Amino acid sequence: MFFFCFTFNGERPAAMTPMDYKYSLLTAAPSDDYGQGPVLLLHTDASPGGLFGVLEVRRGDVAAWHRSALGFLNRLKVCSFMCFLTVTFLVTASYMLLADRKGLLLTPPPYRFGSPVSPASPASPVSPASPASPVSPASPAALDFNLSASRDLAHVRLVVKSIVARVAFQSSRRLPERKALVSSEPHMFSVIPRKFLPGLKNPCWYEEYTGNITSDPYGNNKYEFSKRFRTLLKFLRNSFREHLFHWDGKLYRTRCLPYFYIIGQPKCGTTDLYDRLKMHPDVRFGISKEPHWWTRKRFGIVRMKDGVHDRFPVEDYLDLFDLSAFQIQDQLSANASRARDLPYPERHIIIGEASASTMWDNKAWTYYSDNSTTEEPPYLNQDFIHALQPDARLIVIFRDPVERLYSDYLYFGGTNKSAEDFHEKVSESLQLFDGCVAMTTIRSCVYNSTLNNGMPIRMPVGLYVVFLLDWLTIFHRDQLLVLRLEDHALNRKYTMKRVFDFLHLGPLTEQQEAEITQSPASNTRKEANRNLGPMLASTRDLLQDFYKPFNQKLAQVLHNNSFLWDGP
């Protein structure tokens, strides 16, 4: 075993011969410059007596060694830096080629990018049940499809015409059987019963509580990252134990699901509708306005760019409505003093949920689908909601999809936003969408996760009718209230009356009605975004042409031409 201790005056010795050293014993008297000269302390257990020796190095050769070592280190730094640049370039290039600029998890695309094709001939319409056949690249009408090519207006207009010529709507979709849904989410169906408490308007039930009553019932809830949820935890913990009740030797708690859902769409006024609805004395919402459980959290997705984490169990979702469940339980309990003190003890409390992603966001299916070659999700959000709550009430509010997209861009677009940048992103998204519809159906492209994640803006969200038709395949038309933001902005009193009637809510006093309808609008455009001005006229024309056939179908389904958005 050897122990070495080197001490140099900021310098290190070069290679030396034995003649360069002179030895002295460690016990020798220290010199005047002790601790300043170069010293090598050597310890060897193998030497007799374990002697220590001090090797004094001549300083004359140290400078040469230092210069040699410094040159070697400099060359090593240069080589390391060049290697770093090379690796950085390769990683950046790979991300660009994979269209993974946002760091999103992309699934293998079920289509290949091809050339935008000329509009189909009217004499040969595209069948709704089968994908359109792309025109051969040798065709004179074919155009080179290259995202890096110049996006001149004439070229993008041809892309829009190519898309519009392929628009076709499927009359129906194959509905999954309940057995298949239960098989895919066995735990969720084991927690939520098929029948709810009688005499209640809101879907609630009694759930046996098997946990320790002294432990924190919300300690493992993954929604605790919410600031508002943390502020209410103390109250919920204190209220939880007093709302447990005994029956047949067991402890039970009251659980509730929402009575109604505001399912969409983003940037269409869902926040304003939510804020006004929660002012009604009979309406309650969960702790979080948008839990996004049906669309993301139950799959373990908090943010799409972060990939998949641990799945949020259904119990975490139900915890969000515990505060409302306590109030419903108080109304049920004849001996609870708080129930007698409620302003409207004879009225029924209902719970709402307002995740604006519920209607359209089914991107998470690609992470859990057994068949990786499937182009469309085997199950949709509404399949599970209907299987658990066939009587659920659904509210959706739409807006001119052109304006919705620009508002969405201003809200989520990050830095360096401008009308010109928006135009570039629209052009790129249109070309990506055209590349998809050249190989498969419109519906497949709308639900394609790779395409949606690769687009720089959320253009497919404005294809309202595609999503609406799928919801109407499983829910009755009278279970779904469809509103327009434009109507709501002009006459909030009329819109809110429609909502209250749809939810079968009790009458309001004049003062309550005035507070609900006359409060300022929520979640309006920020001043910085307003200063950017409107979108370019050319961008608006492109988007109006793109959305037009979808708006026409929407107006036809709803029997309301105001959904054409073709007025002044």
PDB file of N, CA and C in Angstrom, residues 191-193 196-198 200 202-210 217-218 236 239-247 250-257 314-315 317-333 338 349 351:
ATOM      1  N   VAL A 191     -65.026   0.803  -9.055  1.00  0.00           N
ATOM      2  CA  VAL A 191     -65.215   1.852  -8.049  1.00  0.00           C
ATOM      3  C   VAL A 191     -66.575   2.524  -8.199  1.00  0.00           C
ATOM      4  N   ILE A 192     -66.983   2.798  -9.438  1.00  0.00           N
ATOM      5  CA  ILE A 192     -68.226   3.530  -9.689  1.00  0.00           C
ATOM      6  C   ILE A 192     -69.354   2.529  -9.950  1.00  0.00           C
ATOM      7  N   PRO A 193     -70.416   2.582  -9.163  1.00  0.00           N
ATOM      8  CA  PRO A 193     -71.507   1.611  -9.328  1.00  0.00           C
ATOM      9  C   PRO A 193     -72.372   1.936 -10.546  1.00  0.00           C
ATOM     10  N   PHE A 196     -77.165   4.754  -8.794  1.00  0.00           N
ATOM     11  CA  PHE A 196     -76.846   5.797  -7.836  1.00  0.00           C
ATOM     12  C   PHE A 196     -77.977   5.936  -6.816  1.00  0.00           C
ATOM     13  N   LEU A 197     -77.743   6.777  -5.828  1.00  0.00           N
ATOM     14  CA  LEU A 197     -78.724   6.950  -4.747  1.00  0.00           C
ATOM     15  C   LEU A 197     -80.032   7.496  -5.291  1.00  0.00           C
ATOM     16  N   PRO A 198     -81.151   6.898  -4.928  1.00  0.00           N
ATOM     17  CA  PRO A 198     -82.448   7.414  -5.381  1.00  0.00           C
ATOM     18  C   PRO A 198     -82.798   8.713  -4.669  1.00  0.00           C
ATOM     19  N   LEU A 200     -81.957  11.654  -5.489  1.00  0.00           N
ATOM     20  CA  LEU A 200     -80.967  12.702  -5.703  1.00  0.00           C
ATOM     21  C   LEU A 200     -80.896  13.034  -7.191  1.00  0.00           C
ATOM     22  N   ASN A 202     -78.220  14.617  -8.474  1.00  0.00           N
ATOM     23  CA  ASN A 202     -76.818  14.381  -8.828  1.00  0.00           C
ATOM     24  C   ASN A 202     -76.454  12.911  -8.607  1.00  0.00           C
ATOM     25  N   PRO A 203     -75.629  12.330  -9.474  1.00  0.00           N
ATOM     26  CA  PRO A 203     -75.227  10.926  -9.290  1.00  0.00           C
ATOM     27  C   PRO A 203     -74.267  10.772  -8.110  1.00  0.00           C
ATOM     28  N   CYS A 204     -74.746  10.157  -7.037  1.00  0.00           N
ATOM     29  CA  CYS A 204     -73.944   9.925  -5.831  1.00  0.00           C
ATOM     30  C   CYS A 204     -74.192   8.515  -5.325  1.00  0.00           C
ATOM     31  N   TRP A 205     -73.299   8.036  -4.491  1.00  0.00           N
ATOM     32  CA  TRP A 205     -73.443   6.714  -3.896  1.00  0.00           C
ATOM     33  C   TRP A 205     -72.634   6.669  -2.609  1.00  0.00           C
ATOM     34  N   TYR A 206     -72.859   5.610  -1.836  1.00  0.00           N
ATOM     35  CA  TYR A 206     -72.102   5.393  -0.606  1.00  0.00           C
ATOM     36  C   TYR A 206     -70.984   4.403  -0.883  1.00  0.00           C
ATOM     37  N   GLU A 207     -69.797   4.786  -0.482  1.00  0.00           N
ATOM     38  CA  GLU A 207     -68.624   3.930  -0.703  1.00  0.00           C
ATOM     39  C   GLU A 207     -68.048   3.518   0.641  1.00  0.00           C
ATOM     40  N   GLU A 208     -67.805   2.248   0.821  1.00  0.00           N
ATOM     41  CA  GLU A 208     -67.211   1.776   2.069  1.00  0.00           C
ATOM     42  C   GLU A 208     -65.801   2.328   2.227  1.00  0.00           C
ATOM     43  N   TYR A 209     -65.528   2.831   3.421  1.00  0.00           N
ATOM     44  CA  TYR A 209     -64.196   3.383   3.695  1.00  0.00           C
ATOM     45  C   TYR A 209     -63.416   2.389   4.536  1.00  0.00           C
ATOM     46  N   THR A 210     -62.327   1.888   3.989  1.00  0.00           N
ATOM     47  CA  THR A 210     -61.532   0.856   4.665  1.00  0.00           C
ATOM     48  C   THR A 210     -60.211   1.402   5.201  1.00  0.00           C
ATOM     49  N   PRO A 217     -56.765  11.220   4.375  1.00  0.00           N
ATOM     50  CA  PRO A 217     -57.448  10.559   3.252  1.00  0.00           C
ATOM     51  C   PRO A 217     -57.018  11.094   1.897  1.00  0.00           C
ATOM     52  N   TYR A 218     -56.352  12.262   1.883  1.00  0.00           N
ATOM     53  CA  TYR A 218     -55.941  12.870   0.616  1.00  0.00           C
ATOM     54  C   TYR A 218     -54.420  12.902   0.459  1.00  0.00           C
ATOM     55  N   LEU A 236     -60.988  20.006   4.075  1.00  0.00           N
ATOM     56  CA  LEU A 236     -61.485  18.696   3.657  1.00  0.00           C
ATOM     57  C   LEU A 236     -61.117  17.618   4.667  1.00  0.00           C
ATOM     58  N   SER A 239     -63.387  17.995   7.663  1.00  0.00           N
ATOM     59  CA  SER A 239     -64.776  17.651   7.358  1.00  0.00           C
ATOM     60  C   SER A 239     -64.941  16.175   7.036  1.00  0.00           C
ATOM     61  N   PHE A 240     -63.864  15.542   6.606  1.00  0.00           N
ATOM     62  CA  PHE A 240     -63.969  14.160   6.155  1.00  0.00           C
ATOM     63  C   PHE A 240     -64.439  13.235   7.269  1.00  0.00           C
ATOM     64  N   ARG A 241     -63.815  13.320   8.402  1.00  0.00           N
ATOM     65  CA  ARG A 241     -64.125  12.384   9.483  1.00  0.00           C
ATOM     66  C   ARG A 241     -65.543  12.578  10.013  1.00  0.00           C
ATOM     67  N   GLU A 242     -65.993  13.823  10.080  1.00  0.00           N
ATOM     68  CA  GLU A 242     -67.344  14.040  10.591  1.00  0.00           C
ATOM     69  C   GLU A 242     -68.419  13.658   9.591  1.00  0.00           C
ATOM     70  N   HIS A 243     -68.024  13.431   8.332  1.00  0.00           N
ATOM     71  CA  HIS A 243     -68.993  13.003   7.330  1.00  0.00           C
ATOM     72  C   HIS A 243     -68.958  11.493   7.087  1.00  0.00           C
ATOM     73  N   LEU A 244     -68.068  10.793   7.780  1.00  0.00           N
ATOM     74  CA  LEU A 244     -68.126   9.332   7.758  1.00  0.00           C
ATOM     75  C   LEU A 244     -69.304   8.870   8.621  1.00  0.00           C
ATOM     76  N   PHE A 245     -69.982   7.832   8.184  1.00  0.00           N
ATOM     77  CA  PHE A 245     -71.100   7.324   8.997  1.00  0.00           C
ATOM     78  C   PHE A 245     -71.043   5.801   9.052  1.00  0.00           C
ATOM     79  N   HIS A 246     -71.581   5.272  10.153  1.00  0.00           N
ATOM     80  CA  HIS A 246     -71.565   3.829  10.396  1.00  0.00           C
ATOM     81  C   HIS A 246     -72.865   3.204   9.907  1.00  0.00           C
ATOM     82  N   TRP A 247     -72.708   2.041   9.311  1.00  0.00           N
ATOM     83  CA  TRP A 247     -73.872   1.253   8.921  1.00  0.00           C
ATOM     84  C   TRP A 247     -73.467  -0.212   8.843  1.00  0.00           C
ATOM     85  N   LYS A 250     -69.818  -0.992   9.515  1.00  0.00           N
ATOM     86  CA  LYS A 250     -68.801  -0.517   8.586  1.00  0.00           C
ATOM     87  C   LYS A 250     -68.893   1.001   8.433  1.00  0.00           C
ATOM     88  N   LEU A 251     -67.787   1.578   7.995  1.00  0.00           N
ATOM     89  CA  LEU A 251     -67.739   3.014   7.744  1.00  0.00           C
ATOM     90  C   LEU A 251     -67.993   3.290   6.261  1.00  0.00           C
ATOM     91  N   TYR A 252     -68.746   4.359   5.998  1.00  0.00           N
ATOM     92  CA  TYR A 252     -69.045   4.725   4.620  1.00  0.00           C
ATOM     93  C   TYR A 252     -68.830   6.228   4.418  1.00  0.00           C
ATOM     94  N   ARG A 253     -68.539   6.585   3.173  1.00  0.00           N
ATOM     95  CA  ARG A 253     -68.407   7.976   2.766  1.00  0.00           C
ATOM     96  C   ARG A 253     -69.297   8.218   1.550  1.00  0.00           C
ATOM     97  N   THR A 254     -69.660   9.459   1.329  1.00  0.00           N
ATOM     98  CA  THR A 254     -70.474   9.811   0.169  1.00  0.00           C
ATOM     99  C   THR A 254     -69.568  10.181  -0.989  1.00  0.00           C
ATOM    100  N   ARG A 255     -69.812   9.558  -2.136  1.00  0.00           N
ATOM    101  CA  ARG A 255     -69.051   9.841  -3.357  1.00  0.00           C
ATOM    102  C   ARG A 255     -70.005  10.378  -4.414  1.00  0.00           C
ATOM    103  N   CYS A 256     -69.519  11.293  -5.272  1.00  0.00           N
ATOM    104  CA  CYS A 256     -70.355  11.863  -6.328  1.00  0.00           C
ATOM    105  C   CYS A 256     -69.555  12.079  -7.601  1.00  0.00           C
ATOM    106  N   LEU A 257     -70.234  11.919  -8.714  1.00  0.00           N
ATOM    107  CA  LEU A 257     -69.731  12.306 -10.028  1.00  0.00           C
ATOM    108  C   LEU A 257     -70.428  13.596 -10.449  1.00  0.00           C
ATOM    109  N   VAL A 314     -59.138   6.746 -10.376  1.00  0.00           N
ATOM    110  CA  VAL A 314     -60.434   7.426 -10.367  1.00  0.00           C
ATOM    111  C   VAL A 314     -60.736   8.021  -8.995  1.00  0.00           C
ATOM    112  N   GLU A 315     -60.171   7.439  -7.931  1.00  0.00           N
ATOM    113  CA  GLU A 315     -60.389   7.991  -6.594  1.00  0.00           C
ATOM    114  C   GLU A 315     -59.846   9.418  -6.490  1.00  0.00           C
ATOM    115  N   TYR A 317     -59.760  11.590  -8.856  1.00  0.00           N
ATOM    116  CA  TYR A 317     -60.733  12.430  -9.559  1.00  0.00           C
ATOM    117  C   TYR A 317     -61.962  12.674  -8.689  1.00  0.00           C
ATOM    118  N   LEU A 318     -62.447  11.633  -8.037  1.00  0.00           N
ATOM    119  CA  LEU A 318     -63.630  11.776  -7.181  1.00  0.00           C
ATOM    120  C   LEU A 318     -63.350  12.658  -5.968  1.00  0.00           C
ATOM    121  N   ASP A 319     -62.117  12.654  -5.481  1.00  0.00           N
ATOM    122  CA  ASP A 319     -61.766  13.516  -4.348  1.00  0.00           C
ATOM    123  C   ASP A 319     -62.026  14.987  -4.651  1.00  0.00           C
ATOM    124  N   LEU A 320     -61.909  15.370  -5.911  1.00  0.00           N
ATOM    125  CA  LEU A 320     -62.101  16.774  -6.284  1.00  0.00           C
ATOM    126  C   LEU A 320     -63.525  17.249  -6.006  1.00  0.00           C
ATOM    127  N   PHE A 321     -64.457  16.316  -5.908  1.00  0.00           N
ATOM    128  CA  PHE A 321     -65.865  16.674  -5.697  1.00  0.00           C
ATOM    129  C   PHE A 321     -66.331  16.386  -4.274  1.00  0.00           C
ATOM    130  N   ASP A 322     -65.394  16.096  -3.366  1.00  0.00           N
ATOM    131  CA  ASP A 322     -65.766  15.754  -1.992  1.00  0.00           C
ATOM    132  C   ASP A 322     -66.448  16.913  -1.276  1.00  0.00           C
ATOM    133  N   LEU A 323     -65.975  18.130  -1.505  1.00  0.00           N
ATOM    134  CA  LEU A 323     -66.595  19.275  -0.843  1.00  0.00           C
ATOM    135  C   LEU A 323     -68.074  19.389  -1.218  1.00  0.00           C
ATOM    136  N   SER A 324     -68.381  19.186  -2.488  1.00  0.00           N
ATOM    137  CA  SER A 324     -69.784  19.195  -2.934  1.00  0.00           C
ATOM    138  C   SER A 324     -70.531  17.991  -2.394  1.00  0.00           C
ATOM    139  N   ALA A 325     -69.856  16.842  -2.337  1.00  0.00           N
ATOM    140  CA  ALA A 325     -70.496  15.640  -1.802  1.00  0.00           C
ATOM    141  C   ALA A 325     -70.879  15.826  -0.337  1.00  0.00           C
ATOM    142  N   PHE A 326     -70.026  16.539   0.422  1.00  0.00           N
ATOM    143  CA  PHE A 326     -70.353  16.808   1.825  1.00  0.00           C
ATOM    144  C   PHE A 326     -71.641  17.628   1.929  1.00  0.00           C
ATOM    145  N   GLN A 327     -71.783  18.612   1.055  1.00  0.00           N
ATOM    146  CA  GLN A 327     -72.980  19.469   1.102  1.00  0.00           C
ATOM    147  C   GLN A 327     -74.218  18.682   0.686  1.00  0.00           C
ATOM    148  N   ILE A 328     -74.077  17.803  -0.273  1.00  0.00           N
ATOM    149  CA  ILE A 328     -75.209  16.955  -0.670  1.00  0.00           C
ATOM    150  C   ILE A 328     -75.579  16.009   0.471  1.00  0.00           C
ATOM    151  N   GLN A 329     -74.562  15.482   1.149  1.00  0.00           N
ATOM    152  CA  GLN A 329     -74.823  14.602   2.276  1.00  0.00           C
ATOM    153  C   GLN A 329     -75.528  15.347   3.407  1.00  0.00           C
ATOM    154  N   ASP A 330     -75.155  16.618   3.606  1.00  0.00           N
ATOM    155  CA  ASP A 330     -75.819  17.410   4.643  1.00  0.00           C
ATOM    156  C   ASP A 330     -77.299  17.604   4.315  1.00  0.00           C
ATOM    157  N   GLN A 331     -77.602  17.764   3.047  1.00  0.00           N
ATOM    158  CA  GLN A 331     -79.005  17.896   2.664  1.00  0.00           C
ATOM    159  C   GLN A 331     -79.754  16.594   2.856  1.00  0.00           C
ATOM    160  N   LEU A 332     -79.046  15.486   2.686  1.00  0.00           N
ATOM    161  CA  LEU A 332     -79.687  14.189   2.863  1.00  0.00           C
ATOM    162  C   LEU A 332     -79.950  13.881   4.338  1.00  0.00           C
ATOM    163  N   SER A 333     -79.109  14.384   5.195  1.00  0.00           N
ATOM    164  CA  SER A 333     -79.213  14.062   6.621  1.00  0.00           C
ATOM    165  C   SER A 333     -80.238  14.972   7.288  1.00  0.00           C
ATOM    166  N   ARG A 338     -76.597  21.881   9.644  1.00  0.00           N
ATOM    167  CA  ARG A 338     -76.228  22.688   8.487  1.00  0.00           C
ATOM    168  C   ARG A 338     -77.231  22.547   7.355  1.00  0.00           C
ATOM    169  N   ILE A 349     -78.715  20.171  -5.064  1.00  0.00           N
ATOM    170  CA  ILE A 349     -77.401  20.621  -5.533  1.00  0.00           C
ATOM    171  C   ILE A 349     -76.954  19.707  -6.668  1.00  0.00           C
ATOM    172  N   ILE A 351     -73.509  19.022  -9.398  1.00  0.00           N
ATOM    173  CA  ILE A 351     -72.070  19.247  -9.562  1.00  0.00           C
ATOM    174  C   ILE A 351     -71.750  19.316 -11.049  1.00  0.00           C
TER     175      ILE A 351
END
